[in-house]
DNA sequence: CTGTTAGCGCATTCAC
DNA sequence: GTGAATGCGCTAACAG
């Protein structure tokens, strides 16, 4: 690490400033000197000192991507897409390169805050937060506050698959001309969001089940206090309620609140559901992974899918189409969403009006859902 | 971002040095002043400037984790485990906190080098490289060289699931007392590796198939030029060769070299295999994901698993036990391996002798493999 | 086009 | 136990 800019300058017989200029590439330098400098860099195996550079320029090339579970392809796909948008800066050189890194919060709000602090320390160029947020007053406020500070400091903030920030406390009366609008996302802080239509997708999914003739539909929900969990559940109940008040009334009894978005939540949830409602004809899962756990449990109980019980997931992860039977689910264009978030983070795409873009989701009807056995029409 | 150490100092009525000291926590400071400083920090919402701090201290808290595919749980599990080892530094404060970040190379050697350069720029405290390496003379040498420079600069390097570095070129005659040992991993460069026994696991898996009575065993290999691919294939053929020369001779014909470690490689590979050897009784996959693709293809061809064809995977990812039928595979203790790599990266665990630790793998026999149909003993 | 001059914000000697 | 001074390595005005 000993070799510095000055060493290169000496070696090339130029000033440090010149070396800096050829390296950043954003300044005219004579071809001959450039070559000389580059050769010196090569010979000395010089590598820029990031901290020093960041300090002097007051900018960083770090872009953070926060995910709730790095072992979950849902986040992997988004993160990969975000990352794929970095790399090719407008200029050709190594200059505009961003270092996109993903930080695994494990869904813990504390960890989320810790990472945000770290990123703020590093003066990150941008940070992308993916996936549902924990619905906790205190932490929510803390995260929002930190995000606003980051944004104020010039860090671009993008929310992907996470609902927009609520307006800051005490913001409403603060000279806003339109008065107490109150519940609309505040603009102007520069925080942009790419939202998933969890509610709408979930609703369509349940409508599909209803239209097939299902009336006893179980629901294995995701982690408590997660925005995603809530939105999907709301969509489900919206569909139920639109069909009949009776269905909506029994919804709570047909819902089990699983733990994480993992296989065992589905497995255990399905068992519990079967205990409560032995003649269940369909189960909706918080997501595809949970759905697979549900399938396993049903099979272990001697139930056939979809003959005895229909099962549906959410997300349409790659493995869902290959499951047996292939899973009916709601496709979220995770890659597109992530790519867009990446472009937004780089300021390469103009933010949507209002700062919120909602990506469309699509119902994927496959083999795991069918007309319930009792139905003969 | 405007608020600096000096601001806090002024506010607290102390010198910048004192503020620095209470923040780093590694220096005696009077209780009263400490409280005063901390309050000022709080009031001003001060956050350390990472670059400045790193520059002055010549150290960084960045730890990089390189993965080949961030959407693959194989890497997610390892990365998550590595990350879980960071966070609780020896001291209590926010001082010893490391920022563990994962970088997605997509399996591309260029990208790998780019990330290593970035990490070197940032003077990363450590970098963990996970998963198989691409077997390419040139890139291998380039990566090795860069890793050695990083290590020389004080960055800890840990290889996890990747074979140890070959000795540096021209190193053999360079005053090494024991002369041209040549093909043993060079120690002394401080690069430590946690290796997976891919060869041994693969061998045991194929032995299992042979012992069941299978003789026409197809193999859908992983990406070409990957160390992992090669090692697993070698283990497979080792088992074949030990059983009979005939099996080994036809091995190449029974092997299809799929593309990536994904579902479609398995699907397409199985189809090709069936074309070549219609009366196949078993197929071994490069990994579990590929195995699932194989299962899908076989089902689409009207084959039953395991009655008509047995299928086996590798890695034992969480979903494998839930597949239907449950997948016979080789379990790699990914979490343990990652955790160990993390500890090694932090210097919290003493490196194994020789710098290489090999983690044991375990054959998991489940429902996807059975005695072939023709066999009646 | 290139060299010179100042800091960037902090950690760390030294003194006190 | 605390303050004052110095420099980490680089970039960004300025001159020339």
mmCIF file of C-alpha atoms in Angstrom, chain A:
data_model
loop_
_atom_site.group_PDB
_atom_site.id
_atom_site.type_symbol
_atom_site.label_atom_id
_atom_site.label_comp_id
_atom_site.label_asym_id
_atom_site.label_seq_id
_atom_site.Cartn_x
_atom_site.Cartn_y
_atom_site.Cartn_z
ATOM 1 C CA UNK A 1 0.000 0.000 0.000
ATOM 2 C CA UNK A 2 3.034 2.211 0.228
ATOM 3 C CA UNK A 3 2.961 3.502 -3.316
ATOM 4 C CA UNK A 4 1.167 6.817 -3.632
ATOM 5 C CA UNK A 5 0.199 9.306 -6.262
ATOM 6 C CA UNK A 6 3.390 11.198 -5.588
ATOM 7 C CA UNK A 7 5.490 8.131 -6.335
ATOM 8 C CA UNK A 8 3.806 7.721 -9.653
ATOM 9 C CA UNK A 9 4.278 11.404 -10.393
ATOM 10 C CA UNK A 10 7.986 11.219 -9.662
ATOM 11 C CA UNK A 11 8.384 8.118 -11.743
ATOM 12 C CA UNK A 12 6.572 9.660 -14.673
ATOM 13 C CA UNK A 13 8.333 12.959 -14.267
ATOM 14 C CA UNK A 14 5.155 14.956 -13.853
ATOM 15 C CA UNK A 15 3.235 16.536 -11.006
ATOM 16 C CA UNK A 16 0.795 14.761 -8.785
ATOM 17 C CA UNK A 17 -2.014 16.809 -10.215
ATOM 18 C CA UNK A 18 -1.342 15.494 -13.677
ATOM 19 C CA UNK A 19 -1.404 11.922 -12.519
ATOM 20 C CA UNK A 20 -4.665 12.573 -10.776
ATOM 21 C CA UNK A 21 -6.038 14.017 -13.965
ATOM 22 C CA UNK A 22 -5.177 11.126 -16.227
ATOM 23 C CA UNK A 23 -6.553 8.735 -13.652
ATOM 24 C CA UNK A 24 -9.881 10.450 -13.311
ATOM 25 C CA UNK A 25 -10.007 10.994 -17.046
ATOM 26 C CA UNK A 26 -12.155 14.058 -16.758
ATOM 27 C CA UNK A 27 -9.587 16.541 -17.880
ATOM 28 C CA UNK A 28 -7.530 17.116 -21.020
ATOM 29 C CA UNK A 29 -4.024 15.686 -20.834
ATOM 30 C CA UNK A 30 -1.488 15.384 -23.639
ATOM 31 C CA UNK A 31 -1.330 11.952 -25.165
ATOM 32 C CA UNK A 32 2.362 11.551 -24.518
ATOM 33 C CA UNK A 33 2.235 12.408 -20.839
ATOM 34 C CA UNK A 34 -0.823 10.283 -20.376
ATOM 35 C CA UNK A 35 1.018 7.285 -21.753
ATOM 36 C CA UNK A 36 3.971 7.981 -19.549
ATOM 37 C CA UNK A 37 1.807 8.239 -16.484
ATOM 38 C CA UNK A 38 -0.112 5.113 -17.313
ATOM 39 C CA UNK A 39 3.113 3.219 -17.712
ATOM 40 C CA UNK A 40 4.350 4.428 -14.364
ATOM 41 C CA UNK A 41 1.071 3.383 -12.792
ATOM 42 C CA UNK A 42 1.457 -0.014 -14.336
ATOM 43 C CA UNK A 43 5.055 -0.452 -13.286
ATOM 44 C CA UNK A 44 4.389 0.635 -9.756
ATOM 45 C CA UNK A 45 1.138 -1.303 -9.586
ATOM 46 C CA UNK A 46 -0.433 1.791 -8.215
ATOM 47 C CA UNK A 47 -3.966 1.686 -6.886
ATOM 48 C CA UNK A 48 -5.766 4.845 -5.844
ATOM 49 C CA UNK A 49 -6.322 5.335 -2.164
ATOM 50 C CA UNK A 50 -10.102 5.404 -1.967
ATOM 51 C CA UNK A 51 -10.468 7.143 1.375
ATOM 52 C CA UNK A 52 -8.054 9.892 0.441
ATOM 53 C CA UNK A 53 -9.745 10.360 -2.858
ATOM 54 C CA UNK A 54 -13.171 10.393 -1.315
ATOM 55 C CA UNK A 55 -12.063 12.853 1.312
ATOM 56 C CA UNK A 56 -10.600 15.293 -1.141
ATOM 57 C CA UNK A 57 -13.386 15.057 -3.647
ATOM 58 C CA UNK A 58 -16.105 14.817 -1.028
ATOM 59 C CA UNK A 59 -17.744 12.041 -3.012
ATOM 60 C CA UNK A 60 -17.759 8.308 -2.865
ATOM 61 C CA UNK A 61 -18.389 5.583 -5.373
ATOM 62 C CA UNK A 62 -20.092 3.331 -2.870
ATOM 63 C CA UNK A 63 -23.671 2.297 -3.522
ATOM 64 C CA UNK A 64 -25.375 0.271 -0.834
ATOM 65 C CA UNK A 65 -28.197 -2.179 -1.402
ATOM 66 C CA UNK A 66 -30.036 -3.262 1.716
ATOM 67 C CA UNK A 67 -31.809 -6.593 1.654
ATOM 68 C CA UNK A 68 -33.792 -8.458 4.294
ATOM 69 C CA UNK A 69 -32.474 -11.891 3.493
ATOM 70 C CA UNK A 70 -29.543 -12.489 1.285
ATOM 71 C CA UNK A 71 -30.261 -16.198 1.010
ATOM 72 C CA UNK A 72 -33.644 -15.470 -0.530
ATOM 73 C CA UNK A 73 -33.621 -15.283 -4.324
ATOM 74 C CA UNK A 74 -36.316 -12.641 -4.141
ATOM 75 C CA UNK A 75 -33.696 -10.225 -2.883
ATOM 76 C CA UNK A 76 -30.897 -11.749 -4.885
ATOM 77 C CA UNK A 77 -32.695 -11.067 -8.107
ATOM 78 C CA UNK A 78 -33.432 -7.478 -7.206
ATOM 79 C CA UNK A 79 -29.931 -6.858 -5.924
ATOM 80 C CA UNK A 80 -28.382 -8.437 -8.971
ATOM 81 C CA UNK A 81 -30.471 -6.238 -11.215
ATOM 82 C CA UNK A 82 -29.558 -3.087 -9.330
ATOM 83 C CA UNK A 83 -25.941 -4.048 -9.558
ATOM 84 C CA UNK A 84 -26.156 -4.758 -13.252
ATOM 85 C CA UNK A 85 -27.000 -1.132 -13.830
ATOM 86 C CA UNK A 86 -23.779 0.049 -12.250
ATOM 87 C CA UNK A 87 -20.474 -0.593 -13.862
ATOM 88 C CA UNK A 88 -20.833 1.124 -17.159
ATOM 89 C CA UNK A 89 -20.503 4.744 -16.292
ATOM 90 C CA UNK A 90 -21.001 7.402 -18.944
ATOM 91 C CA UNK A 91 -17.263 7.747 -19.414
ATOM 92 C CA UNK A 92 -15.147 4.876 -20.611
ATOM 93 C CA UNK A 93 -12.368 4.808 -18.041
ATOM 94 C CA UNK A 94 -12.292 3.387 -14.578
ATOM 95 C CA UNK A 95 -13.482 6.782 -13.470
ATOM 96 C CA UNK A 96 -17.229 6.644 -13.088
ATOM 97 C CA UNK A 97 -17.265 3.141 -11.661
ATOM 98 C CA UNK A 98 -19.567 2.572 -8.756
ATOM 99 C CA UNK A 99 -19.009 -0.076 -6.172
ATOM 100 C CA UNK A 100 -22.396 -1.666 -5.643
ATOM 101 C CA UNK A 101 -22.502 -3.708 -2.477
ATOM 102 C CA UNK A 102 -25.309 -5.531 -0.807
ATOM 103 C CA UNK A 103 -25.886 -5.428 2.911
ATOM 104 C CA UNK A 104 -27.879 -8.116 4.615
ATOM 105 C CA UNK A 105 -30.060 -6.777 7.392
ATOM 106 C CA UNK A 106 -31.721 -10.077 8.137
ATOM 107 C CA UNK A 107 -34.946 -8.143 8.469
ATOM 108 C CA UNK A 108 -33.753 -6.594 11.705
ATOM 109 C CA UNK A 109 -34.457 -2.897 12.095
ATOM 110 C CA UNK A 110 -31.379 -2.445 14.281
ATOM 111 C CA UNK A 111 -29.194 -3.964 11.657
ATOM 112 C CA UNK A 112 -30.832 -1.793 9.063
ATOM 113 C CA UNK A 113 -29.973 1.299 11.052
ATOM 114 C CA UNK A 114 -26.445 0.107 11.619
ATOM 115 C CA UNK A 115 -25.927 -0.338 7.919
ATOM 116 C CA UNK A 116 -27.411 3.024 7.156
ATOM 117 C CA UNK A 117 -25.028 4.587 9.620
ATOM 118 C CA UNK A 118 -22.101 2.836 8.024
ATOM 119 C CA UNK A 119 -23.217 3.936 4.613
ATOM 120 C CA UNK A 120 -23.638 7.455 5.848
ATOM 121 C CA UNK A 121 -20.139 7.325 7.313
ATOM 122 C CA UNK A 122 -18.814 6.327 3.931
ATOM 123 C CA UNK A 123 -20.797 9.111 2.337
ATOM 124 C CA UNK A 124 -22.365 6.576 -0.016
ATOM 125 C CA UNK A 125 -23.420 7.880 -3.395
ATOM 126 C CA UNK A 126 -26.723 6.069 -3.155
ATOM 127 C CA UNK A 127 -28.563 3.482 -1.151
ATOM 128 C CA UNK A 128 -31.317 1.205 -2.303
ATOM 129 C CA UNK A 129 -33.586 -0.363 0.285
ATOM 130 C CA UNK A 130 -35.390 -3.447 -0.922
ATOM 131 C CA UNK A 131 -38.316 -5.449 0.316
ATOM 132 C CA UNK A 132 -40.896 -4.821 2.954
ATOM 133 C CA UNK A 133 -40.259 -2.617 5.927
ATOM 134 C CA UNK A 134 -40.933 -3.518 9.506
ATOM 135 C CA UNK A 135 -43.964 -1.690 10.762
ATOM 136 C CA UNK A 136 -42.737 -0.330 14.027
ATOM 137 C CA UNK A 137 -43.447 3.245 14.971
ATOM 138 C CA UNK A 138 -40.151 3.905 16.582
ATOM 139 C CA UNK A 139 -37.851 2.187 14.161
ATOM 140 C CA UNK A 140 -39.818 3.425 11.241
ATOM 141 C CA UNK A 141 -39.317 6.961 12.397
ATOM 142 C CA UNK A 142 -35.641 6.370 13.083
ATOM 143 C CA UNK A 143 -35.077 4.883 9.657
ATOM 144 C CA UNK A 144 -37.047 7.637 7.973
ATOM 145 C CA UNK A 145 -35.053 10.265 9.808
ATOM 146 C CA UNK A 146 -31.776 8.703 8.855
ATOM 147 C CA UNK A 147 -32.827 8.360 5.255
ATOM 148 C CA UNK A 148 -33.774 12.004 5.130
ATOM 149 C CA UNK A 149 -30.416 13.006 6.540
ATOM 150 C CA UNK A 150 -28.684 10.847 3.989
ATOM 151 C CA UNK A 151 -30.744 12.359 1.221
ATOM 152 C CA UNK A 152 -30.017 15.824 2.536
ATOM 153 C CA UNK A 153 -26.344 14.997 2.420
ATOM 154 C CA UNK A 154 -26.529 14.187 -1.240
ATOM 155 C CA UNK A 155 -26.979 10.440 -1.067
ATOM 156 C CA UNK A 156 -29.648 9.234 -3.438
ATOM 157 C CA UNK A 157 -32.228 7.045 -1.758
ATOM 158 C CA UNK A 158 -34.360 4.535 -3.605
ATOM 159 C CA UNK A 159 -36.995 2.325 -2.031
ATOM 160 C CA UNK A 160 -37.673 -0.828 -4.016
ATOM 161 C CA UNK A 161 -40.555 -3.040 -3.025
ATOM 162 C CA UNK A 162 -41.003 -0.973 0.078
ATOM 163 C CA UNK A 163 -43.708 1.600 0.601
ATOM 164 C CA UNK A 164 -42.836 5.283 0.424
ATOM 165 C CA UNK A 165 -41.825 7.040 3.601
ATOM 166 C CA UNK A 166 -44.535 8.624 5.640
ATOM 167 C CA UNK A 167 -44.192 12.393 5.887
ATOM 168 C CA UNK A 168 -41.835 13.518 8.582
ATOM 169 C CA UNK A 169 -43.422 14.265 11.922
ATOM 170 C CA UNK A 170 -44.325 17.899 12.365
ATOM 171 C CA UNK A 171 -43.953 18.456 8.690
ATOM 172 C CA UNK A 172 -47.571 19.054 7.891
ATOM 173 C CA UNK A 173 -47.967 22.550 9.259
ATOM 174 C CA UNK A 174 -44.601 23.647 8.094
ATOM 175 C CA UNK A 175 -45.573 26.122 5.451
ATOM 176 C CA UNK A 176 -46.964 23.578 3.088
ATOM 177 C CA UNK A 177 -49.441 25.605 1.011
ATOM 178 C CA UNK A 178 -52.037 22.896 0.606
ATOM 179 C CA UNK A 179 -52.346 22.504 4.327
ATOM 180 C CA UNK A 180 -52.837 19.237 6.144
ATOM 181 C CA UNK A 181 -52.973 16.762 3.331
ATOM 182 C CA UNK A 182 -51.373 14.449 5.815
ATOM 183 C CA UNK A 183 -51.321 10.981 4.352
ATOM 184 C CA UNK A 184 -49.655 11.407 1.031
ATOM 185 C CA UNK A 185 -45.981 10.663 0.601
ATOM 186 C CA UNK A 186 -43.968 13.805 0.915
ATOM 187 C CA UNK A 187 -42.099 14.813 -2.139
ATOM 188 C CA UNK A 188 -39.214 17.154 -2.282
ATOM 189 C CA UNK A 189 -36.940 15.107 -0.083
ATOM 190 C CA UNK A 190 -35.712 13.395 -3.223
ATOM 191 C CA UNK A 191 -36.433 9.931 -1.921
ATOM 192 C CA UNK A 192 -37.915 7.916 -4.752
ATOM 193 C CA UNK A 193 -39.689 4.601 -4.571
ATOM 194 C CA UNK A 194 -40.388 1.691 -6.873
ATOM 195 C CA UNK A 195 -43.372 0.003 -5.266
ATOM 196 C CA UNK A 196 -44.841 -3.416 -5.898
ATOM 197 C CA UNK A 197 -48.564 -3.775 -6.215
ATOM 198 C CA UNK A 198 -48.796 -6.404 -3.518
ATOM 199 C CA UNK A 199 -52.329 -5.524 -2.633
ATOM 200 C CA UNK A 200 -53.608 -5.660 -6.175
ATOM 201 C CA UNK A 201 -51.796 -8.869 -7.004
ATOM 202 C CA UNK A 202 -52.996 -10.590 -3.919
ATOM 203 C CA UNK A 203 -56.509 -9.526 -4.606
ATOM 204 C CA UNK A 204 -56.469 -10.895 -8.116
ATOM 205 C CA UNK A 205 -55.034 -14.140 -6.863
ATOM 206 C CA UNK A 206 -57.828 -14.640 -4.377
ATOM 207 C CA UNK A 207 -60.382 -13.630 -6.983
ATOM 208 C CA UNK A 208 -58.979 -16.388 -9.149
ATOM 209 C CA UNK A 209 -59.507 -18.895 -6.378
ATOM 210 C CA UNK A 210 -63.011 -17.630 -5.733
ATOM 211 C CA UNK A 211 -63.882 -17.849 -9.382
ATOM 212 C CA UNK A 212 -62.748 -21.450 -9.399
ATOM 213 C CA UNK A 213 -65.327 -22.081 -6.724
ATOM 214 C CA UNK A 214 -63.229 -22.110 -3.589
ATOM 215 C CA UNK A 215 -64.893 -20.856 -0.437
ATOM 216 C CA UNK A 216 -62.765 -22.290 2.324
ATOM 217 C CA UNK A 217 -59.480 -20.581 1.592
ATOM 218 C CA UNK A 218 -56.686 -20.628 4.125
ATOM 219 C CA UNK A 219 -54.003 -18.001 4.264
ATOM 220 C CA UNK A 220 -50.495 -18.403 5.647
ATOM 221 C CA UNK A 221 -49.249 -14.885 6.205
ATOM 222 C CA UNK A 222 -45.685 -13.591 6.298
ATOM 223 C CA UNK A 223 -43.750 -12.043 9.160
ATOM 224 C CA UNK A 224 -45.818 -9.914 11.481
ATOM 225 C CA UNK A 225 -45.391 -6.157 11.284
ATOM 226 C CA UNK A 226 -44.128 -6.277 7.721
ATOM 227 C CA UNK A 227 -45.626 -3.915 5.202
ATOM 228 C CA UNK A 228 -45.527 -6.599 2.562
ATOM 229 C CA UNK A 229 -47.380 -9.021 4.786
ATOM 230 C CA UNK A 230 -50.031 -6.472 5.527
ATOM 231 C CA UNK A 231 -50.563 -5.405 1.937
ATOM 232 C CA UNK A 232 -50.885 -8.930 0.660
ATOM 233 C CA UNK A 233 -53.292 -9.813 3.384
ATOM 234 C CA UNK A 234 -55.330 -6.723 2.660
ATOM 235 C CA UNK A 235 -55.603 -7.635 -0.990
ATOM 236 C CA UNK A 236 -56.738 -11.098 -0.063
ATOM 237 C CA UNK A 237 -59.455 -9.798 2.232
ATOM 238 C CA UNK A 238 -60.505 -7.202 -0.236
ATOM 239 C CA UNK A 239 -61.337 -9.965 -2.677
ATOM 240 C CA UNK A 240 -63.031 -11.973 0.022
ATOM 241 C CA UNK A 241 -65.103 -9.028 1.133
ATOM 242 C CA UNK A 242 -66.169 -8.193 -2.356
ATOM 243 C CA UNK A 243 -67.451 -11.671 -2.781
ATOM 244 C CA UNK A 244 -69.413 -11.897 0.423
ATOM 245 C CA UNK A 245 -69.456 -10.557 3.917
ATOM 246 C CA UNK A 246 -69.540 -14.087 5.228
ATOM 247 C CA UNK A 247 -66.204 -14.972 3.739
ATOM 248 C CA UNK A 248 -64.669 -11.848 5.121
ATOM 249 C CA UNK A 249 -66.073 -12.551 8.548
ATOM 250 C CA UNK A 250 -64.377 -15.901 8.767
ATOM 251 C CA UNK A 251 -61.138 -14.671 7.239
ATOM 252 C CA UNK A 252 -59.337 -14.270 10.530
ATOM 253 C CA UNK A 253 -60.065 -17.839 11.469
ATOM 254 C CA UNK A 254 -58.712 -18.997 8.145
ATOM 255 C CA UNK A 255 -55.506 -17.028 8.522
ATOM 256 C CA UNK A 256 -52.422 -18.242 10.304
ATOM 257 C CA UNK A 257 -49.624 -15.820 10.913
ATOM 258 C CA UNK A 258 -46.480 -17.693 10.035
ATOM 259 C CA UNK A 259 -43.020 -16.606 10.944
ATOM 260 C CA UNK A 260 -40.536 -15.818 8.250
ATOM 261 C CA UNK A 261 -40.799 -16.137 4.531
ATOM 262 C CA UNK A 262 -39.471 -19.617 4.692
ATOM 263 C CA UNK A 263 -40.386 -23.164 4.077
ATOM 264 C CA UNK A 264 -41.095 -24.081 7.671
ATOM 265 C CA UNK A 265 -43.592 -21.258 8.104
ATOM 266 C CA UNK A 266 -45.518 -22.809 5.271
ATOM 267 C CA UNK A 267 -45.209 -26.306 6.573
ATOM 268 C CA UNK A 268 -46.298 -25.457 10.087
ATOM 269 C CA UNK A 269 -48.891 -23.015 8.883
ATOM 270 C CA UNK A 270 -50.549 -25.585 6.670
ATOM 271 C CA UNK A 271 -50.691 -28.078 9.505
ATOM 272 C CA UNK A 272 -52.311 -25.516 11.784
ATOM 273 C CA UNK A 273 -54.759 -24.558 9.092
ATOM 274 C CA UNK A 274 -55.746 -28.153 8.538
ATOM 275 C CA UNK A 275 -56.323 -28.515 12.235
ATOM 276 C CA UNK A 276 -58.636 -25.533 12.255
ATOM 277 C CA UNK A 277 -60.368 -26.238 8.989
ATOM 278 C CA UNK A 278 -60.026 -29.863 7.968
ATOM 279 C CA UNK A 279 -62.094 -29.436 4.833
ATOM 280 C CA UNK A 280 -60.057 -26.591 3.434
ATOM 281 C CA UNK A 281 -60.012 -26.474 -0.362
ATOM 282 C CA UNK A 282 -57.314 -23.914 -0.992
ATOM 283 C CA UNK A 283 -54.378 -22.215 0.687
ATOM 284 C CA UNK A 284 -52.761 -18.948 -0.258
ATOM 285 C CA UNK A 285 -49.179 -18.426 0.828
ATOM 286 C CA UNK A 286 -47.288 -15.306 1.796
ATOM 287 C CA UNK A 287 -44.834 -16.118 -0.968
ATOM 288 C CA UNK A 288 -43.578 -18.947 -3.130
ATOM 289 C CA UNK A 289 -41.158 -20.346 -0.609
ATOM 290 C CA UNK A 290 -43.894 -20.573 1.977
ATOM 291 C CA UNK A 291 -46.113 -22.165 -0.656
ATOM 292 C CA UNK A 292 -43.603 -24.932 -1.156
ATOM 293 C CA UNK A 293 -43.611 -25.624 2.548
ATOM 294 C CA UNK A 294 -47.379 -25.777 2.428
ATOM 295 C CA UNK A 295 -47.246 -28.251 -0.414
ATOM 296 C CA UNK A 296 -44.871 -30.443 1.542
ATOM 297 C CA UNK A 297 -47.143 -30.438 4.560
ATOM 298 C CA UNK A 298 -50.228 -31.214 2.504
ATOM 299 C CA UNK A 299 -48.485 -34.076 0.805
ATOM 300 C CA UNK A 300 -47.373 -35.425 4.145
ATOM 301 C CA UNK A 301 -51.009 -35.332 5.203
ATOM 302 C CA UNK A 302 -51.961 -37.383 2.202
ATOM 303 C CA UNK A 303 -53.579 -34.512 0.348
ATOM 304 C CA UNK A 304 -53.146 -34.173 -3.375
ATOM 305 C CA UNK A 305 -52.508 -30.849 -5.053
ATOM 306 C CA UNK A 306 -54.620 -29.537 -6.658
ATOM 307 C CA UNK A 307 -57.213 -32.324 -6.514
ATOM 308 C CA UNK A 308 -57.755 -32.076 -2.765
ATOM 309 C CA UNK A 309 -56.340 -28.661 -2.058
ATOM 310 C CA UNK A 310 -55.249 -25.845 -4.308
ATOM 311 C CA UNK A 311 -52.134 -23.878 -3.367
ATOM 312 C CA UNK A 312 -50.975 -20.475 -4.547
ATOM 313 C CA UNK A 313 -47.848 -18.466 -3.922
ATOM 314 C CA UNK A 314 -46.537 -15.002 -4.598
ATOM 315 C CA UNK A 315 -43.478 -13.558 -6.367
ATOM 316 C CA UNK A 316 -43.031 -16.167 -9.089
ATOM 317 C CA UNK A 317 -39.455 -16.995 -8.258
ATOM 318 C CA UNK A 318 -37.655 -19.124 -10.832
ATOM 319 C CA UNK A 319 -38.262 -22.383 -9.033
ATOM 320 C CA UNK A 320 -42.016 -21.891 -8.887
ATOM 321 C CA UNK A 321 -42.625 -22.853 -12.470
ATOM 322 C CA UNK A 322 -40.656 -26.060 -11.925
ATOM 323 C CA UNK A 323 -42.301 -27.132 -8.759
ATOM 324 C CA UNK A 324 -44.544 -30.110 -9.008
ATOM 325 C CA UNK A 325 -47.221 -29.201 -9.529
ATOM 326 C CA UNK A 326 -46.193 -25.912 -11.075
ATOM 327 C CA UNK A 327 -47.208 -23.129 -8.764
ATOM 328 C CA UNK A 328 -49.968 -20.662 -9.417
ATOM 329 C CA UNK A 329 -48.584 -17.375 -8.213
ATOM 330 C CA UNK A 330 -48.286 -13.643 -8.791
ATOM 331 C CA UNK A 331 -45.326 -12.576 -10.832
ATOM 332 C CA UNK A 332 -43.431 -9.518 -9.745
ATOM 333 C CA UNK A 333 -40.978 -8.289 -12.379
ATOM 334 C CA UNK A 334 -38.177 -8.274 -9.845
ATOM 335 C CA UNK A 335 -35.423 -7.862 -12.350
ATOM 336 C CA UNK A 336 -37.034 -4.918 -14.069
ATOM 337 C CA UNK A 337 -37.860 -3.310 -10.785
ATOM 338 C CA UNK A 338 -34.310 -3.715 -9.531
ATOM 339 C CA UNK A 339 -32.845 -2.383 -12.748
ATOM 340 C CA UNK A 340 -35.062 0.618 -12.555
ATOM 341 C CA UNK A 341 -34.119 1.195 -8.953
ATOM 342 C CA UNK A 342 -30.495 1.023 -10.020
ATOM 343 C CA UNK A 343 -30.961 3.612 -12.717
ATOM 344 C CA UNK A 344 -32.843 5.843 -10.346
ATOM 345 C CA UNK A 345 -30.049 5.463 -7.805
ATOM 346 C CA UNK A 346 -27.550 6.615 -10.377
ATOM 347 C CA UNK A 347 -29.749 9.486 -11.433
ATOM 348 C CA UNK A 348 -29.768 7.956 -14.867
ATOM 349 C CA UNK A 349 -33.533 7.905 -15.062
ATOM 350 C CA UNK A 350 -35.865 10.745 -14.203
ATOM 351 C CA UNK A 351 -37.920 10.025 -11.116
ATOM 352 C CA UNK A 352 -41.613 9.326 -11.625
ATOM 353 C CA UNK A 353 -44.021 12.130 -10.819
ATOM 354 C CA UNK A 354 -44.766 12.119 -7.124
ATOM 355 C CA UNK A 355 -41.642 10.089 -6.563
ATOM 356 C CA UNK A 356 -43.475 6.790 -6.625
ATOM 357 C CA UNK A 357 -43.580 4.281 -9.451
ATOM 358 C CA UNK A 358 -45.689 1.186 -8.976
ATOM 359 C CA UNK A 359 -44.712 -1.853 -10.977
ATOM 360 C CA UNK A 360 -47.421 -4.050 -12.321
ATOM 361 C CA UNK A 361 -47.733 -7.609 -11.161
ATOM 362 C CA UNK A 362 -49.232 -10.453 -13.096
ATOM 363 C CA UNK A 363 -51.315 -13.444 -12.075
ATOM 364 C CA UNK A 364 -49.694 -16.669 -13.242
ATOM 365 C CA UNK A 365 -52.219 -19.472 -13.267
ATOM 366 C CA UNK A 366 -50.554 -22.855 -13.258
ATOM 367 C CA UNK A 367 -51.204 -26.386 -12.153
ATOM 368 C CA UNK A 368 -51.376 -25.975 -8.398
ATOM 369 C CA UNK A 369 -54.836 -24.453 -8.447
ATOM 370 C CA UNK A 370 -57.964 -26.095 -9.807
ATOM 371 C CA UNK A 371 -61.685 -26.366 -9.293
ATOM 372 C CA UNK A 372 -62.370 -27.780 -5.813
ATOM 373 C CA UNK A 373 -63.402 -31.397 -5.604
ATOM 374 C CA UNK A 374 -66.934 -30.811 -4.399
ATOM 375 C CA UNK A 375 -67.780 -28.569 -7.266
ATOM 376 C CA UNK A 376 -69.517 -30.138 -10.199
ATOM 377 C CA UNK A 377 -70.651 -27.272 -12.354
#
